[in-house]
Amino acid sequence: MENLPNLLIVDDYEVNLVFLENILKKFNLNLIKAFSGAEALEKTRGIEIALAIVDVIMPEMNGYELAVKMNERTNGKVPIIFLTANNRNDIEIFKGYSSGA
């Protein structure tokens, strides 16, 4: 059995997960989908993640908080790309970098 890289996508809107899944399905990878930060942490416990694509604005645990928790758990080994509907501003950009993206 082939060992595929694990790619995590996290968004609280199903339509966004479906959109990302449709873009990414052409690649040879194991796609892990989660609707929240807590679900993402649970689904990836003990699994090496090659890349995480994370929505910033989510209830309960936002993307920044999820990134910090993932990096604590993996010693910063998970590359993270943030997706957001926020207007670009320097504070948000630096917040993303400081949380591990």
mmCIF file of C-alpha atoms in Angstrom:
data_model
loop_
_atom_site.group_PDB
_atom_site.id
_atom_site.type_symbol
_atom_site.label_atom_id
_atom_site.label_comp_id
_atom_site.label_asym_id
_atom_site.label_seq_id
_atom_site.Cartn_x
_atom_site.Cartn_y
_atom_site.Cartn_z
ATOM 1 C CA MET A 1 0.000 0.000 0.000
ATOM 2 C CA GLU A 2 1.293 3.433 -0.963
ATOM 3 C CA ASN A 3 2.162 5.863 1.826
ATOM 4 C CA LEU A 4 0.484 9.102 0.746
ATOM 5 C CA PRO A 5 1.229 12.517 2.287
ATOM 6 C CA ASN A 6 -1.494 13.767 4.622
ATOM 7 C CA LEU A 7 -2.989 17.154 3.799
ATOM 8 C CA LEU A 8 -5.308 18.746 6.352
ATOM 9 C CA ILE A 9 -7.998 21.254 5.363
ATOM 10 C CA VAL A 10 -9.987 23.015 8.078
ATOM 11 C CA ASP A 11 -12.951 25.334 7.596
ATOM 12 C CA ASP A 12 -16.243 25.750 9.423
ATOM 13 C CA TYR A 13 -18.144 26.159 6.131
ATOM 14 C CA GLU A 14 -18.789 22.939 4.249
ATOM 15 C CA VAL A 15 -18.906 24.705 0.878
ATOM 16 C CA ASN A 16 -15.313 25.869 1.396
ATOM 17 C CA LEU A 17 -14.168 22.330 2.252
ATOM 18 C CA VAL A 18 -15.919 20.967 -0.844
ATOM 19 C CA PHE A 19 -14.267 23.654 -2.973
ATOM 20 C CA LEU A 20 -10.793 22.844 -1.605
ATOM 21 C CA GLU A 21 -11.405 19.122 -1.923
ATOM 22 C CA ASN A 22 -12.335 19.511 -5.593
ATOM 23 C CA ILE A 23 -9.144 21.454 -6.262
ATOM 24 C CA LEU A 24 -6.934 19.015 -4.356
ATOM 25 C CA LYS A 25 -8.456 15.678 -5.427
ATOM 26 C CA LYS A 26 -6.304 15.543 -8.557
ATOM 27 C CA PHE A 27 -3.192 15.205 -6.388
ATOM 28 C CA ASN A 28 -2.047 11.897 -4.970
ATOM 29 C CA LEU A 29 -2.545 12.534 -1.249
ATOM 30 C CA ASN A 30 -4.611 11.599 1.771
ATOM 31 C CA LEU A 31 -7.032 14.454 2.399
ATOM 32 C CA ILE A 32 -8.165 15.008 5.992
ATOM 33 C CA LYS A 33 -11.125 17.381 6.388
ATOM 34 C CA ALA A 34 -12.259 19.045 9.597
ATOM 35 C CA PHE A 35 -14.969 21.591 10.414
ATOM 36 C CA SER A 36 -13.256 22.974 13.530
ATOM 37 C CA GLY A 37 -9.919 23.298 15.255
ATOM 38 C CA ALA A 38 -10.885 20.708 17.857
ATOM 39 C CA GLU A 39 -11.914 18.222 15.162
ATOM 40 C CA ALA A 40 -8.667 18.860 13.284
ATOM 41 C CA LEU A 41 -6.587 18.157 16.377
ATOM 42 C CA GLU A 42 -8.518 14.966 17.071
ATOM 43 C CA LYS A 43 -8.305 13.671 13.491
ATOM 44 C CA THR A 44 -4.568 14.331 13.226
ATOM 45 C CA ARG A 45 -3.477 12.952 16.595
ATOM 46 C CA GLY A 46 -0.464 10.733 15.932
ATOM 47 C CA ILE A 47 -0.490 11.448 12.183
ATOM 48 C CA GLU A 48 2.261 13.271 10.310
ATOM 49 C CA ILE A 49 0.790 16.185 8.349
ATOM 50 C CA ALA A 50 2.607 17.313 5.202
ATOM 51 C CA LEU A 51 0.570 20.530 4.905
ATOM 52 C CA ALA A 52 -2.402 22.199 6.595
ATOM 53 C CA ILE A 53 -4.716 24.693 4.892
ATOM 54 C CA VAL A 54 -6.633 26.450 7.650
ATOM 55 C CA ASP A 55 -9.409 29.024 7.739
ATOM 56 C CA VAL A 56 -8.537 31.865 10.107
ATOM 57 C CA ILE A 57 -12.049 32.825 11.182
ATOM 58 C CA MET A 58 -13.726 29.908 12.966
ATOM 59 C CA PRO A 59 -15.805 29.746 16.151
ATOM 60 C CA GLU A 60 -14.419 28.360 19.429
ATOM 61 C CA MET A 61 -10.833 27.939 18.172
ATOM 62 C CA ASN A 62 -9.671 30.230 15.375
ATOM 63 C CA GLY A 63 -7.040 29.280 12.834
ATOM 64 C CA TYR A 64 -4.266 31.062 14.696
ATOM 65 C CA GLU A 65 -5.014 29.114 17.882
ATOM 66 C CA LEU A 66 -5.140 25.853 15.921
ATOM 67 C CA ALA A 67 -1.771 26.615 14.312
ATOM 68 C CA VAL A 68 -0.187 27.260 17.706
ATOM 69 C CA LYS A 69 -1.564 23.971 19.089
ATOM 70 C CA MET A 70 -0.454 22.009 16.028
ATOM 71 C CA ASN A 71 3.030 23.515 16.187
ATOM 72 C CA GLU A 72 3.313 22.781 19.909
ATOM 73 C CA ARG A 73 2.358 19.179 19.255
ATOM 74 C CA THR A 74 4.748 18.712 16.314
ATOM 75 C CA ASN A 75 7.599 21.059 17.289
ATOM 76 C CA GLY A 76 6.687 23.364 14.407
ATOM 77 C CA LYS A 77 6.954 20.691 11.711
ATOM 78 C CA VAL A 78 3.599 21.346 9.993
ATOM 79 C CA PRO A 79 3.639 23.903 7.184
ATOM 80 C CA ILE A 80 0.436 25.945 7.430
ATOM 81 C CA ILE A 81 -1.324 28.086 4.848
ATOM 82 C CA PHE A 82 -4.052 30.370 6.163
ATOM 83 C CA LEU A 83 -7.175 31.221 4.201
ATOM 84 C CA THR A 84 -9.234 34.190 5.302
ATOM 85 C CA ALA A 85 -11.884 36.632 4.208
ATOM 86 C CA ASN A 86 -10.210 39.292 6.373
ATOM 87 C CA ASN A 87 -8.958 42.379 4.683
ATOM 88 C CA ARG A 88 -5.211 42.274 4.486
ATOM 89 C CA ASN A 89 -3.523 44.268 7.197
ATOM 90 C CA ASP A 90 -0.118 44.059 8.808
ATOM 91 C CA ILE A 91 -1.469 43.015 12.215
ATOM 92 C CA GLU A 92 -3.210 39.945 10.765
ATOM 93 C CA ILE A 93 -0.193 39.060 8.645
ATOM 94 C CA PHE A 94 2.160 39.177 11.640
ATOM 95 C CA LYS A 95 -0.366 37.285 13.751
ATOM 96 C CA GLY A 96 -0.267 34.537 11.116
ATOM 97 C CA TYR A 97 3.511 34.404 11.109
ATOM 98 C CA SER A 98 3.728 34.420 14.896
ATOM 99 C CA SER A 99 1.296 31.519 15.159
ATOM 100 C CA GLY A 100 3.439 29.381 12.880
ATOM 101 C CA ALA A 101 2.224 29.877 9.323
#
